[in-house]
Structures are given as structure tokens and as C-alpha cells.
PDB file of C-alpha atoms in Angstrom:
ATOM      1  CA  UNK A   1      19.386   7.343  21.940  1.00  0.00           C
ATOM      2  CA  UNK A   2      22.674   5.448  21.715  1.00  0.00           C
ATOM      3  CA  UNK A   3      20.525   2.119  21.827  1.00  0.00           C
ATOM      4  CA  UNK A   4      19.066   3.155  18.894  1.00  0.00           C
ATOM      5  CA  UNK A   5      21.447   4.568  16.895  1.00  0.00           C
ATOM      6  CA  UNK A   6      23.644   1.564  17.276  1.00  0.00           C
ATOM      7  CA  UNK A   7      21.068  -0.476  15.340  1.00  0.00           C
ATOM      8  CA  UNK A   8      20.681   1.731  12.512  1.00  0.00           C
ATOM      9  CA  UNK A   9      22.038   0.392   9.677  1.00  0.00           C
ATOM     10  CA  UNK A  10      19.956   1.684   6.707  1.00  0.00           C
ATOM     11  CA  UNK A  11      18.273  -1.443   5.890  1.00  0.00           C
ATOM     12  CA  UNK A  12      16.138  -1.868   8.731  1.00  0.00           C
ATOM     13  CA  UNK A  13      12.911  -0.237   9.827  1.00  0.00           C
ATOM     14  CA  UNK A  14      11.458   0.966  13.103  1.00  0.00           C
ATOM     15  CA  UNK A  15       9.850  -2.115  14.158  1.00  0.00           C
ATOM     16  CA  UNK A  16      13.116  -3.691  13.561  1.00  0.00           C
ATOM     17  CA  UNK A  17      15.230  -1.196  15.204  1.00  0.00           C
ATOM     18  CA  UNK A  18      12.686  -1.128  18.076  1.00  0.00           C
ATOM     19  CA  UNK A  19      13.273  -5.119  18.696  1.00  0.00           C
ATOM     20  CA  UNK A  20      17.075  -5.259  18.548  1.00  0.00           C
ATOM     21  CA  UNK A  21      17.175  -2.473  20.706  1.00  0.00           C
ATOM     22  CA  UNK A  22      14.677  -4.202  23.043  1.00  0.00           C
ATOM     23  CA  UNK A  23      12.784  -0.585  23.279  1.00  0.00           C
ATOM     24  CA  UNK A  24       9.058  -0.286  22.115  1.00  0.00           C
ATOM     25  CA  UNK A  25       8.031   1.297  18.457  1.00  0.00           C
ATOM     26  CA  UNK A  26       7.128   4.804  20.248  1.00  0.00           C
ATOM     27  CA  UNK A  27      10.547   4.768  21.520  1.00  0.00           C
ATOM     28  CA  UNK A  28      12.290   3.866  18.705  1.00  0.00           C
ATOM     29  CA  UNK A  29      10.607   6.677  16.294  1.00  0.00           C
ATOM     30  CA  UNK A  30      10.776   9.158  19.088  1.00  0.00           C
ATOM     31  CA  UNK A  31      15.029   8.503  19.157  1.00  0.00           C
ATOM     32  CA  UNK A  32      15.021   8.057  15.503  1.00  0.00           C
ATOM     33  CA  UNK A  33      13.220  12.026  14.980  1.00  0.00           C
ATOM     34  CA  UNK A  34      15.823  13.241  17.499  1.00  0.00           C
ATOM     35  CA  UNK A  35      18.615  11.820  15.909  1.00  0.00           C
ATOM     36  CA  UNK A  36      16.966  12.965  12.080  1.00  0.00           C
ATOM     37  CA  UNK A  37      16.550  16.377  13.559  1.00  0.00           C
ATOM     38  CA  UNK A  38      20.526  16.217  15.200  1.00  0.00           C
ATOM     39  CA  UNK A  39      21.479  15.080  11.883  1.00  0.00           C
ATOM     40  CA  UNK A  40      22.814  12.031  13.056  1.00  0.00           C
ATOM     41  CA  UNK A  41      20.907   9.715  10.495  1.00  0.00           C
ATOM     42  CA  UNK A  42      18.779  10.637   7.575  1.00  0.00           C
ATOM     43  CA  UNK A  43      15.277   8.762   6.644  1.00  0.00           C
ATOM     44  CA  UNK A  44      15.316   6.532   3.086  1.00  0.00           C
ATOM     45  CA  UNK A  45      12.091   6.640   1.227  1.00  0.00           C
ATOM     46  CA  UNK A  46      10.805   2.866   0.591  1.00  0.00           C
ATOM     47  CA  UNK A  47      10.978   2.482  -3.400  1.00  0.00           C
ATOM     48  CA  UNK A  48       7.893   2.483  -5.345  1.00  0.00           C
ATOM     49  CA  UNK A  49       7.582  -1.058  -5.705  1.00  0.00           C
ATOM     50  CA  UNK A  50       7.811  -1.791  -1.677  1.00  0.00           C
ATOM     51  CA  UNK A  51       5.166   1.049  -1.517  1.00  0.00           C
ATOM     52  CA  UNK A  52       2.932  -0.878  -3.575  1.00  0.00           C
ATOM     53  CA  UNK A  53       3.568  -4.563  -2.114  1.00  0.00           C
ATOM     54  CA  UNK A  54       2.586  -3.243   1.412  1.00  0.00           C
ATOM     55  CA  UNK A  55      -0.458  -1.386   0.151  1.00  0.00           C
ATOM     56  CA  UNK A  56      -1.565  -4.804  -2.068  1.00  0.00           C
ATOM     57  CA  UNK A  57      -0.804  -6.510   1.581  1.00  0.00           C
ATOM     58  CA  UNK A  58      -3.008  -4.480   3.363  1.00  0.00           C
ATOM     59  CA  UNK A  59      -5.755  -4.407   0.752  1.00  0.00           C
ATOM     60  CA  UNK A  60      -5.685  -7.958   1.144  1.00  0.00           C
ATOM     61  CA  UNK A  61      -5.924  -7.726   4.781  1.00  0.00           C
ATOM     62  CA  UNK A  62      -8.838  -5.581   5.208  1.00  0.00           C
ATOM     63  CA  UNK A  63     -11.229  -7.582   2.389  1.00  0.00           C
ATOM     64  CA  UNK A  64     -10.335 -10.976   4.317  1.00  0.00           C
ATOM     65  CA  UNK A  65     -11.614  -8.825   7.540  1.00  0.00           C
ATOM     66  CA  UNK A  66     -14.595  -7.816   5.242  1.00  0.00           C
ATOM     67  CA  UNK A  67     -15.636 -11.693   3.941  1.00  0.00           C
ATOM     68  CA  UNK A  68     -14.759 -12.884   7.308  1.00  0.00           C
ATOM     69  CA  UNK A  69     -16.988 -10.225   9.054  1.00  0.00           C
ATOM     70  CA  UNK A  70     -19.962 -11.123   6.469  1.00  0.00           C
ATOM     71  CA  UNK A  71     -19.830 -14.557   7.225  1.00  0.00           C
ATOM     72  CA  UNK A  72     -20.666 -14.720  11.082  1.00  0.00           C
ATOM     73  CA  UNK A  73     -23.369 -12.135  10.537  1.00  0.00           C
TER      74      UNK A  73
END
């Protein structure tokens, strides 16, 4: 856990954490619930407007995948 927790810094996400820890994602998360549930660290909500930026990104994503898809049929 202490790998983990030494990288959290309130700014950065699990993917993030995960890397500078040099542990995978399903490691990170797993010491990131354990230390949430300890009450070591607490989870931030993203605001609204990152909410909506990564939801217009992966919109975006999947029609590309669509047209892209359409095309080599």
C-alpha cells in the first residue's frame, strides 16, 4: 500500500498513480479502496465539466470506430 499512498497527491488519477508507483491499474485501485476504506485518503469527484470533456472524448472515439468500421466493409 505504502507505494501507493506515497503517490497520492489529490491531483492525480489511478492510471497515474499506477505508473509512478510502477504497479498495474488493478493494483493501484485495489490499494487505493483499502486505503479509502482505512480512511487514509478520500476519493474527489471529477467536476462537471471534466465529466463532460471525457464523455465528448469518448463519443468521438467510438463514431471514428463506427465510420472506420463502415468503410472496410
Amino acid at each position: 500500500l505504502k507505494p501507493v499512498f506515497d503517490r497520492v497527491d489529490g491531483s492525480r488519477d489511478v492510471t497515474a498513480i499506477a505508473r509512478a508507483a510502477g504497479v498495474s491499474q488493478f493494483d493501484a485501485a485495489k490499494a487505493l479502496y483499502e486505503l479509502t476504506e482505512e480512511r487514509f485518503v478520500e476519493s474527489i469527484p471529477l467536476e462537471k465539466k471534466k465529466v463532460c470533456e471525457l464523455f465528448a472524448l469518448a463519443l468521438e472515439s467510438i463514431y471514428v470506430k463506427l465510420v472506420l468500421y463502415q468503410h472496410t466493409r
